Structure formats: C-alpha cells, structure tokens
Short mmCIF file of C-alpha atoms in Angstrom, two decimals:
data_model
loop_
_atom_site.label_atom_id
_atom_site.label_comp_id
_atom_site.label_asym_id
_atom_site.label_seq_id
_atom_site.Cartn_x
_atom_site.Cartn_y
_atom_site.Cartn_z
CA UNK M 29 -0.03 0.05 0.09
CA UNK M 30 1.11 3.55 -0.67
CA UNK M 31 1.67 6.10 2.04
CA UNK M 32 -1.89 7.34 2.86
CA UNK M 33 -1.34 11.12 2.60
CA UNK M 34 0.83 11.06 -0.56
CA UNK M 35 -1.32 8.53 -2.22
CA UNK M 36 -4.35 10.95 -1.83
CA UNK M 37 -2.16 13.71 -3.14
CA UNK M 38 -0.91 11.79 -6.14
CA UNK M 39 -4.36 10.94 -7.19
CA UNK M 40 -5.55 14.43 -6.98
CA UNK M 41 -2.52 16.11 -8.45
CA UNK M 42 -0.65 13.83 -11.10
CA UNK M 43 2.52 15.88 -11.03
CA UNK M 44 3.13 14.68 -7.48
CA UNK M 45 4.06 11.30 -9.13
CA UNK M 46 7.01 13.04 -10.61
CA UNK M 47 8.37 14.72 -7.61
CA UNK M 48 7.63 12.63 -4.44
CA UNK M 49 9.13 9.31 -3.27
CA UNK M 50 6.74 7.05 -1.62
CA UNK M 51 9.26 5.42 0.60
CA UNK M 52 7.71 5.30 3.98
CA UNK M 53 6.17 1.97 3.53
CA UNK M 54 8.56 0.60 0.89
CA UNK M 55 10.15 -2.78 1.56
CA UNK M 56 12.67 -5.06 0.00
CA UNK M 57 11.22 -7.77 -2.34
CA UNK M 58 12.70 -10.16 -4.75
CA UNK M 59 10.84 -10.81 -8.07
CA UNK M 60 11.57 -12.87 -11.04
CA UNK M 61 11.04 -10.90 -14.30
CA UNK M 62 9.95 -12.15 -17.78
CA UNK M 63 13.63 -12.81 -18.72
CA UNK M 64 13.88 -15.23 -15.74
CA UNK M 65 16.16 -12.79 -13.72
CA UNK M 66 15.85 -12.52 -10.06
CA UNK M 67 15.75 -8.84 -9.11
CA UNK M 68 15.67 -7.30 -5.55
CA UNK M 69 14.18 -3.88 -5.18
CA UNK M 70 12.27 -1.65 -2.72
CA UNK M 71 8.54 -1.70 -3.44
CA UNK M 72 6.37 0.03 -4.21
CA UNK M 73 8.52 1.87 -6.62
CA UNK M 74 8.22 5.58 -7.03
CA UNK M 75 10.82 6.79 -9.51
CA UNK M 76 10.71 4.66 -12.57
CA UNK M 77 12.20 5.00 -16.11
CA UNK M 78 9.98 3.30 -18.54
CA UNK M 79 11.88 2.24 -21.68
CA UNK M 80 8.61 1.69 -23.68
CA UNK M 81 6.02 4.38 -22.98
CA UNK M 82 3.34 2.23 -24.45
CA UNK M 83 3.39 0.19 -21.35
CA UNK M 84 1.31 3.08 -20.06
CA UNK M 85 -1.77 1.03 -20.94
CA UNK M 86 -0.49 -1.61 -18.43
CA UNK M 87 0.21 0.91 -15.74
CA UNK M 88 -3.29 2.45 -16.30
CA UNK M 89 -4.71 -1.02 -15.45
CA UNK M 90 -2.75 -0.98 -12.14
CA UNK M 91 -3.71 2.63 -11.24
CA UNK M 92 -6.87 3.75 -12.92
CA UNK M 93 -6.90 7.09 -11.26
CA UNK M 94 -3.28 8.13 -12.33
CA UNK M 95 -1.45 5.96 -14.75
CA UNK M 96 1.59 8.35 -14.53
CA UNK M 97 2.21 7.50 -10.92
CA UNK M 98 6.00 7.06 -10.36
CA UNK M 99 7.17 7.64 -14.07
CA UNK M 100 10.05 10.07 -14.12
CA UNK M 101 11.16 9.50 -17.82
CA UNK M 102 10.09 7.33 -20.70
CA UNK M 103 11.03 6.78 -24.41
CA UNK M 104 9.27 8.48 -27.42
CA UNK M 105 7.29 5.54 -28.68
CA UNK M 106 4.00 6.93 -27.35
CA UNK M 107 4.51 10.28 -29.10
CA UNK M 108 5.96 8.85 -32.41
CA UNK M 109 4.22 5.49 -32.86
CA UNK M 110 0.89 6.05 -31.10
CA UNK M 111 -0.01 9.77 -31.41
CA UNK M 112 -3.72 9.02 -31.20
CA UNK M 113 -3.23 7.37 -27.80
CA UNK M 114 -0.78 10.04 -26.63
CA UNK M 115 -3.33 12.72 -27.55
CA UNK M 116 -6.19 10.91 -25.77
CA UNK M 117 -4.13 10.50 -22.57
CA UNK M 118 -2.84 14.15 -22.78
CA UNK M 119 -6.30 15.57 -22.74
CA UNK M 120 -7.06 13.74 -19.51
CA UNK M 121 -3.64 13.96 -17.95
CA UNK M 122 -1.83 17.20 -19.20
CA UNK M 123 1.22 16.17 -17.01
CA UNK M 124 2.01 13.55 -19.67
CA UNK M 125 3.54 16.25 -21.82
CA UNK M 126 5.94 17.19 -19.01
CA UNK M 127 7.43 13.65 -18.66
CA UNK M 128 11.14 13.75 -19.85
CA UNK M 129 11.43 11.82 -23.23
CA UNK M 130 14.43 9.94 -24.67
CA UNK M 131 14.98 8.04 -27.86
CA UNK M 132 13.47 4.52 -28.21
CA UNK M 133 16.12 1.94 -27.11
CA UNK M 134 15.34 -0.23 -30.23
CA UNK M 135 16.51 2.56 -32.45
CA UNK M 136 19.28 4.12 -30.40
CA UNK M 137 21.55 3.33 -27.45
CA UNK M 138 20.12 3.68 -23.91
CA UNK M 139 22.02 6.30 -21.92
CA UNK M 140 23.04 4.97 -18.59
CA UNK M 141 24.56 8.32 -17.62
CA UNK M 142 21.34 10.13 -18.21
CA UNK M 143 19.30 7.53 -16.44
CA UNK M 144 21.57 7.62 -13.32
CA UNK M 145 21.17 11.37 -13.02
CA UNK M 146 17.44 10.91 -12.64
CA UNK M 147 17.97 8.63 -9.58
CA UNK M 148 15.40 6.01 -10.58
CA UNK M 149 14.64 3.14 -8.28
CA UNK M 150 13.63 0.97 -11.24
CA UNK M 151 14.12 0.72 -15.06
CA UNK M 152 11.76 -1.31 -17.09
CA UNK M 153 12.64 -2.79 -20.48
CA UNK M 154 10.94 -4.97 -23.03
CA UNK M 155 12.33 -8.42 -23.36
CA UNK M 156 13.27 -7.81 -26.93
CA UNK M 157 15.98 -5.60 -25.83
CA UNK M 158 17.68 -8.15 -23.51
CA UNK M 159 20.28 -9.29 -25.95
CA UNK M 160 21.16 -5.86 -27.11
CA UNK M 161 21.48 -4.49 -23.57
CA UNK M 162 23.66 -7.48 -22.58
CA UNK M 163 25.85 -7.16 -25.49
CA UNK M 164 26.45 -3.44 -25.22
CA UNK M 165 27.21 -3.81 -21.51
CA UNK M 166 24.24 -1.40 -20.61
CA UNK M 167 22.46 -3.94 -18.44
CA UNK M 168 25.77 -4.68 -16.56
CA UNK M 169 26.35 -0.89 -15.98
CA UNK M 170 22.91 -0.42 -14.53
CA UNK M 171 23.25 -3.51 -12.24
CA UNK M 172 26.65 -2.41 -11.03
CA UNK M 173 25.31 1.07 -10.35
CA UNK M 174 22.64 -0.47 -8.08
CA UNK M 175 19.68 0.48 -10.08
CA UNK M 176 17.28 -2.55 -10.40
CA UNK M 177 16.20 -3.51 -13.96
CA UNK M 178 13.26 -5.71 -14.84
CA UNK M 179 12.06 -7.04 -18.25
CA UNK M 180 8.33 -7.27 -19.20
CA UNK M 181 6.73 -8.61 -22.45
CA UNK M 182 3.54 -7.56 -24.24
CA UNK M 183 5.32 -7.88 -27.55
CA UNK M 184 7.40 -10.98 -28.23
CA UNK M 185 5.25 -13.71 -26.83
CA UNK M 186 2.10 -11.68 -25.67
CA UNK M 187 -0.24 -14.59 -24.98
CA UNK M 188 2.39 -16.25 -22.79
CA UNK M 189 3.77 -13.31 -21.04
CA UNK M 190 0.87 -10.67 -20.66
CA UNK M 191 -0.37 -12.23 -17.44
CA UNK M 192 3.12 -12.62 -15.96
CA UNK M 193 3.97 -9.06 -16.91
CA UNK M 194 0.92 -7.53 -15.31
CA UNK M 195 1.42 -9.56 -12.11
CA UNK M 196 5.15 -8.51 -12.06
CA UNK M 197 4.20 -4.82 -12.62
CA UNK M 198 1.48 -5.09 -9.84
CA UNK M 199 4.11 -6.36 -7.35
CA UNK M 200 6.66 -3.68 -7.85
CA UNK M 201 4.08 -0.89 -7.92
CA UNK M 202 2.23 -2.25 -5.09
CA UNK M 203 -1.05 -2.67 -6.94
CA UNK M 204 -1.62 -6.30 -6.96
CA UNK M 205 -5.33 -6.19 -6.44
CA UNK M 206 -5.98 -4.15 -9.60
CA UNK M 207 -3.55 -6.42 -11.54
CA UNK M 208 -5.33 -9.56 -10.34
CA UNK M 209 -8.73 -8.09 -11.41
CA UNK M 210 -7.65 -7.65 -14.95
CA UNK M 211 -5.81 -10.99 -15.03
CA UNK M 212 -8.99 -12.85 -13.93
CA UNK M 213 -10.93 -11.18 -17.05
CA UNK M 214 -8.01 -11.87 -19.28
CA UNK M 215 -7.52 -15.62 -18.42
CA UNK M 216 -11.31 -16.29 -18.66
CA UNK M 217 -11.56 -14.93 -22.18
CA UNK M 218 -8.54 -16.52 -23.39
CA UNK M 219 -9.51 -19.93 -21.84
CA UNK M 220 -12.87 -19.69 -23.53
CA UNK M 221 -11.36 -19.16 -26.80
CA UNK M 222 -8.74 -21.96 -26.37
CA UNK M 223 -11.37 -24.47 -25.33
CA UNK M 224 -13.39 -23.89 -28.34
CA UNK M 225 -10.45 -23.80 -30.73
CA UNK M 226 -9.23 -27.11 -29.40
CA UNK M 227 -12.46 -28.76 -31.01
CA UNK M 228 -11.26 -27.78 -34.58
CA UNK M 229 -9.55 -30.21 -36.88
CA UNK M 230 -6.43 -29.13 -38.68
CA UNK M 231 -8.63 -28.79 -41.86
CA UNK M 232 -11.03 -26.47 -39.97
CA UNK M 233 -8.15 -23.98 -39.35
CA UNK M 234 -8.11 -21.60 -42.37
CA UNK M 235 -4.80 -20.27 -43.68
CA UNK M 236 -4.30 -16.60 -42.76
CA UNK M 237 -1.75 -13.97 -43.95
CA UNK M 238 -1.30 -11.04 -41.78
CA UNK M 239 0.34 -8.01 -43.24
CA UNK M 240 2.34 -6.00 -40.77
CA UNK M 241 1.90 -2.11 -40.69
CA UNK M 242 0.04 -2.19 -43.98
CA UNK M 243 0.55 0.94 -46.16
CA UNK M 244 2.69 2.54 -43.57
CA UNK M 245 5.40 3.74 -45.93
CA UNK M 246 3.19 3.95 -49.19
CA UNK M 247 1.29 1.93 -51.71
CA UNK M 248 4.13 -0.21 -52.96
CA UNK M 249 5.40 -1.64 -49.72
CA UNK M 250 4.72 -5.33 -49.40
CA UNK M 251 4.88 -7.83 -47.57
CA UNK M 252 6.07 -7.67 -44.09
CA UNK M 253 4.27 -10.28 -41.82
CA UNK M 254 4.37 -11.87 -38.38
CA UNK M 255 5.98 -15.13 -37.63
CA UNK M 256 5.32 -17.29 -34.58
CA UNK M 257 5.38 -14.40 -32.21
CA UNK M 258 3.04 -11.43 -31.56
CA UNK M 259 0.16 -11.32 -34.11
CA UNK M 260 1.10 -14.79 -35.17
CA UNK M 261 0.30 -16.08 -31.69
CA UNK M 262 -3.12 -14.28 -31.90
CA UNK M 263 -3.91 -16.00 -35.20
CA UNK M 264 -3.01 -19.54 -33.89
CA UNK M 265 -4.92 -18.92 -30.62
CA UNK M 266 -7.99 -17.77 -32.47
CA UNK M 267 -8.11 -20.94 -34.59
CA UNK M 268 -6.16 -19.97 -37.82
CA UNK M 269 -3.17 -21.19 -39.46
CA UNK M 270 -0.77 -18.31 -39.61
CA UNK M 271 1.30 -18.60 -42.83
CA UNK M 272 4.04 -16.43 -41.46
CA UNK M 273 4.64 -19.20 -38.75
CA UNK M 274 5.81 -21.56 -41.51
CA UNK M 275 8.31 -18.92 -42.74
CA UNK M 276 9.56 -17.16 -39.62
CA UNK M 277 10.43 -18.56 -36.16
CA UNK M 278 10.04 -15.40 -34.16
CA UNK M 279 8.59 -11.99 -34.78
CA UNK M 280 8.48 -12.16 -38.51
CA UNK M 281 9.97 -10.76 -41.66
CA UNK M 282 9.36 -9.95 -45.32
CA UNK M 283 8.25 -12.15 -48.18
CA UNK M 284 8.01 -11.20 -51.80
CA UNK M 285 4.81 -10.70 -53.69
CA UNK M 286 5.13 -13.92 -55.64
CA UNK M 287 5.21 -15.90 -52.42
CA UNK M 288 2.16 -14.10 -51.13
CA UNK M 289 0.26 -14.77 -54.35
CA UNK M 290 1.24 -18.38 -54.50
CA UNK M 291 0.14 -18.96 -50.90
CA UNK M 292 -3.44 -17.83 -51.58
CA UNK M 293 -4.51 -17.35 -47.89
CA UNK M 294 -8.08 -18.09 -47.05
CA UNK M 295 -8.13 -14.84 -44.98
CA UNK M 296 -6.12 -11.71 -45.27
CA UNK M 297 -5.56 -9.57 -42.22
CA UNK M 298 -3.61 -6.13 -41.75
CA UNK M 299 -2.35 -4.19 -38.97
CA UNK M 300 -2.69 -0.46 -39.47
CA UNK M 301 -2.72 3.00 -37.63
CA UNK M 302 -2.49 6.61 -38.34
CA UNK M 303 1.28 6.90 -39.23
CA UNK M 304 0.79 10.07 -41.40
CA UNK M 305 2.76 12.22 -38.92
CA UNK M 306 5.84 9.97 -38.85
CA UNK M 307 5.81 8.66 -42.40
CA UNK M 308 4.98 11.05 -45.18
CA UNK M 309 3.23 9.27 -47.89
CA UNK M 310 1.57 6.77 -45.65
CA UNK M 311 -1.62 5.34 -47.03
CA UNK M 312 -2.31 3.11 -43.88
CA UNK M 313 -5.87 2.85 -42.39
CA UNK M 314 -6.20 5.45 -39.43
CA UNK M 315 -7.34 3.17 -36.79
CA UNK M 316 -7.25 4.07 -33.27
CA UNK M 317 -8.71 6.63 -30.78
CA UNK M 318 -9.23 9.23 -33.47
CA UNK M 319 -10.42 7.10 -36.30
CA UNK M 320 -13.47 7.72 -38.56
CA UNK M 321 -15.09 4.64 -39.87
CA UNK M 322 -15.92 6.18 -43.42
CA UNK M 323 -12.30 7.36 -43.89
CA UNK M 324 -11.01 3.99 -42.62
CA UNK M 325 -13.16 2.10 -44.93
CA UNK M 326 -12.00 4.17 -47.92
CA UNK M 327 -8.24 3.62 -46.95
CA UNK M 328 -8.97 -0.22 -46.54
CA UNK M 329 -10.35 -0.40 -50.01
CA UNK M 330 -7.30 1.49 -51.43
CA UNK M 331 -5.04 -1.08 -49.88
CA UNK M 332 -7.03 -4.00 -51.22
CA UNK M 333 -6.50 -2.53 -54.71
CA UNK M 334 -2.73 -2.86 -54.68
CA UNK M 335 -1.35 -5.18 -57.30
CA UNK M 336 -0.31 -7.90 -54.95
CA UNK M 337 -3.48 -7.87 -52.98
CA UNK M 338 -6.18 -7.46 -55.70
CA UNK M 339 -5.37 -10.90 -57.21
CA UNK M 340 -5.93 -12.84 -54.02
CA UNK M 341 -9.08 -14.78 -53.78
CA UNK M 342 -9.50 -13.74 -50.06
CA UNK M 343 -9.31 -10.10 -51.15
CA UNK M 344 -11.73 -10.54 -54.12
CA UNK M 345 -14.13 -12.19 -51.89
CA UNK M 346 -13.95 -9.74 -49.09
CA UNK M 347 -12.28 -11.94 -46.42
CA UNK M 348 -10.23 -9.00 -45.28
CA UNK M 349 -10.00 -7.37 -41.79
CA UNK M 350 -7.65 -4.65 -40.50
CA UNK M 351 -6.52 -4.22 -36.88
CA UNK M 352 -5.13 -1.39 -34.73
CA UNK M 353 -1.45 -2.14 -34.99
CA UNK M 354 -0.79 -1.21 -31.31
CA UNK M 355 -2.44 -4.41 -30.14
CA UNK M 356 0.82 -5.88 -30.89
CA UNK M 357 2.35 -4.27 -27.71
CA UNK M 358 -0.60 -3.87 -25.33
CA UNK M 359 -2.25 -5.93 -22.51
CA UNK M 360 -5.57 -5.29 -24.32
CA UNK M 361 -4.35 -7.72 -27.00
CA UNK M 362 -7.07 -10.18 -25.93
CA UNK M 363 -9.60 -8.00 -27.75
CA UNK M 364 -7.64 -8.62 -31.01
CA UNK M 365 -7.77 -12.35 -30.29
CA UNK M 366 -11.41 -12.23 -29.67
CA UNK M 367 -12.10 -10.30 -32.88
CA UNK M 368 -9.93 -12.54 -35.08
CA UNK M 369 -11.55 -15.68 -33.61
CA UNK M 370 -15.00 -14.37 -34.38
CA UNK M 371 -13.76 -13.28 -37.82
CA UNK M 372 -12.38 -16.78 -38.75
CA UNK M 373 -15.10 -18.73 -36.92
CA UNK M 374 -18.34 -16.75 -36.80
CA UNK M 375 -20.52 -19.62 -35.85
CA UNK M 376 -18.23 -21.11 -33.10
CA UNK M 377 -17.96 -17.70 -31.62
CA UNK M 378 -21.35 -16.39 -32.31
CA UNK M 379 -21.97 -15.42 -28.62
CA UNK M 380 -18.73 -13.60 -28.38
CA UNK M 381 -18.76 -9.76 -28.54
CA UNK M 382 -15.26 -8.47 -28.99
CA UNK M 383 -16.32 -4.84 -29.27
CA UNK M 384 -18.32 -4.95 -26.09
CA UNK M 385 -15.50 -6.45 -24.19
CA UNK M 386 -13.03 -3.64 -25.52
CA UNK M 387 -15.58 -1.10 -24.44
CA UNK M 388 -15.74 -2.83 -21.07
CA UNK M 389 -11.96 -2.86 -20.75
CA UNK M 390 -11.87 0.89 -21.31
CA UNK M 391 -14.59 1.29 -18.63
CA UNK M 392 -13.11 -0.95 -16.05
CA UNK M 393 -9.39 -0.95 -16.66
CA UNK M 394 -8.49 2.35 -18.29
CA UNK M 395 -8.79 6.11 -17.66
CA UNK M 396 -9.64 6.62 -21.41
CA UNK M 397 -13.20 6.45 -22.54
CA UNK M 398 -13.70 4.20 -25.50
CA UNK M 399 -13.79 6.23 -28.87
CA UNK M 400 -12.58 5.65 -32.43
CA UNK M 401 -12.25 2.41 -34.24
CA UNK M 402 -9.85 -0.54 -33.55
CA UNK M 403 -10.67 -3.02 -36.35
CA UNK M 404 -12.72 -2.99 -39.55
CA UNK M 405 -13.99 -5.44 -42.01
CA UNK M 406 -14.04 -5.12 -45.80
CA UNK M 407 -17.57 -4.42 -47.09
#
C-alpha cells in the first residue's frame, strides 16, 4: 500500500508522481522478471524509467486514477508511434507532456549516464531488448550502479507473457489487487477461446496471412508479416493457420509478392494505424482513438487495390480485416484475439462480442473512454 497522505495527493495532483518518493512503507522484495532474472528492489517503486512508454496501458490497469504515478522518464514510442493514444491521454492527464522523453532503445543506445542522473529506483525494459542491452554492456552498467532492472513482455510472446507481466508490475508498484482483477478477466476470455478452438480439426483451421503495418510507408510496400510471435500467436490462438509461422520462427520478416500470391491465404489480415505524422506518404488505415469509420473504410479499399492484393481470392471475396497495430504491444491484446476468432469462426464464436469487451476494458481498466475504431472488415 502507498503512504496514505501522499497517495491521496498523487491521485489529486498527477505531478506529485514526478516529484515525491513514496518510501515510508517501501520494503525489499525479490521478483522474477519475464527474462527469468531474479531482481531485488524496494517496493512500491516511486521513481521509474519506462523504456517503452506504450506500457502506459498496463500501468493504467494498475492505477486507474493516475497511470503516470511514479514515471520520471520514458521513451518517445508513445509520441511517435501512437500519437492518437498520446493525444487521448494528454487531454485527460496534461502532466503527460511534462514527462522527460528519450529515444526509443530499439532505435538508439540507452544512456546509462542520463538515467543515473534521474536517480530511478527501477528501469523497465521490453524483453526484445535483452540481447542488445547485454551485448552493449548497458545492463551490466545499470546493475553495477545499483539500479534494479526488470523486463516485461507484451510484444514478443504476448499470450504467454501478458499475465506474468501484469502480475510483475503489480508487485513492484504495489497494485496487486488491480492487476489480479484484470488477469482474472484476461484468463477467462483466453481460456474460453482456447477451449473452443481445441475442438477444431487441422482442416478447419483456415490459412491466414497478416500484413504488418500495411501501407505505412506507401502503396508499393509489401509484404512484412508476423511469424510465430506477436500477431502470429493471436492468429493461432484464434483458430487460424498463420502462414508467417511457416516462414519465420520469431517476430516475423518480409516475403516477396510472388510468395504471397502463391500462398493464396483463405483470410487476409492487416495491422494499421494513423502513421501520417511519422511517415510522409503513408496510406495506412487510420485506426485508433481518433479514427473515423468512413475514412478508414476508404483507406482499406485502397490497400485492397494494390497489385499483390487484388489478385488474391480472399481479397476478391472480401475476407479482409484490419486491426489497430498497437494491439501488438498492449495487454489489451485479448480484444484482438477475440475479434480474429469471431472473424475466422463466426458460428463457433457467435456469442462472443469483442467490441463490447473492448468497451468494458476501457470502462473498467483504463482512464480513457472508448472512442474511435480498432478493427474494420471489408465491405
């Protein structure tokens, strides 16, 4: 539990989260992170460097009143890659614009010197950075300096690690109760889907190709896809046969147009978002908190008219669906799994309502009101 007086102040004035250290009830705990490392730290933490600012969604689950609690710095992923979400949070929590920002560690070197000057009591990284941080010596420098480091994962193996990551964050932030509430919902929905999918024969699992960040850099870009990780997991869990899993062992890669056309997937999926600010010439579908269905439908049709897509039977017959790309790095990923399951197997999941669940998740586990559009089917 947080110190009573400061906890009240923190919930009333978000900036307190950036200036006060809630140390009066902090105690030493040892946790095992998603990378399997045992880490000892003082919890609840109060000065945290977040190396992927999109984890704000997870922190919001833990602290519905003030998701910024304890964050003293984070990377620029929220601003650059998810501007619609950044704007939605900024309207409700103006203090978000005052959080110090550094470059995304995937695209640059993490500055240990700058981090140490902030006097953090925890640094949180994505597991995808583990090898890079070890090889560069960054992880060793942080550990030698006495700054605890943990790794979470909503991105590499999301269906395996989302529950464990929420539980880990709940422990270090002292918000286990809220974390377990979300975990209970998450596990119930995933278990329901897994039980029904288990009744399918291999022949009843349709082939699926999913195009990663469709149209992000223009009309000619094709064909990045997901392998066994990330959205590839979503497709398999939802009762599909992800073609990318046959070609790529991990997160994914790029195939050529001929390979796509030859594969003739039964269903064609895309991940998309409004990337117009970061990528000039982007023709992606502007899904997200600021999306308009009419505009999104128009952009979807444009992507279906590309030369390597329009010859596919799945596209000709309208078996096409686009998803908000940021499900790929979010504990709300279960909504995407639900939507894919219902799209691939409408009869098997006739009673499942993914949109109602996503709205409920915003109502119960987020400070943001549901608005916009997060997936769209071809008409």
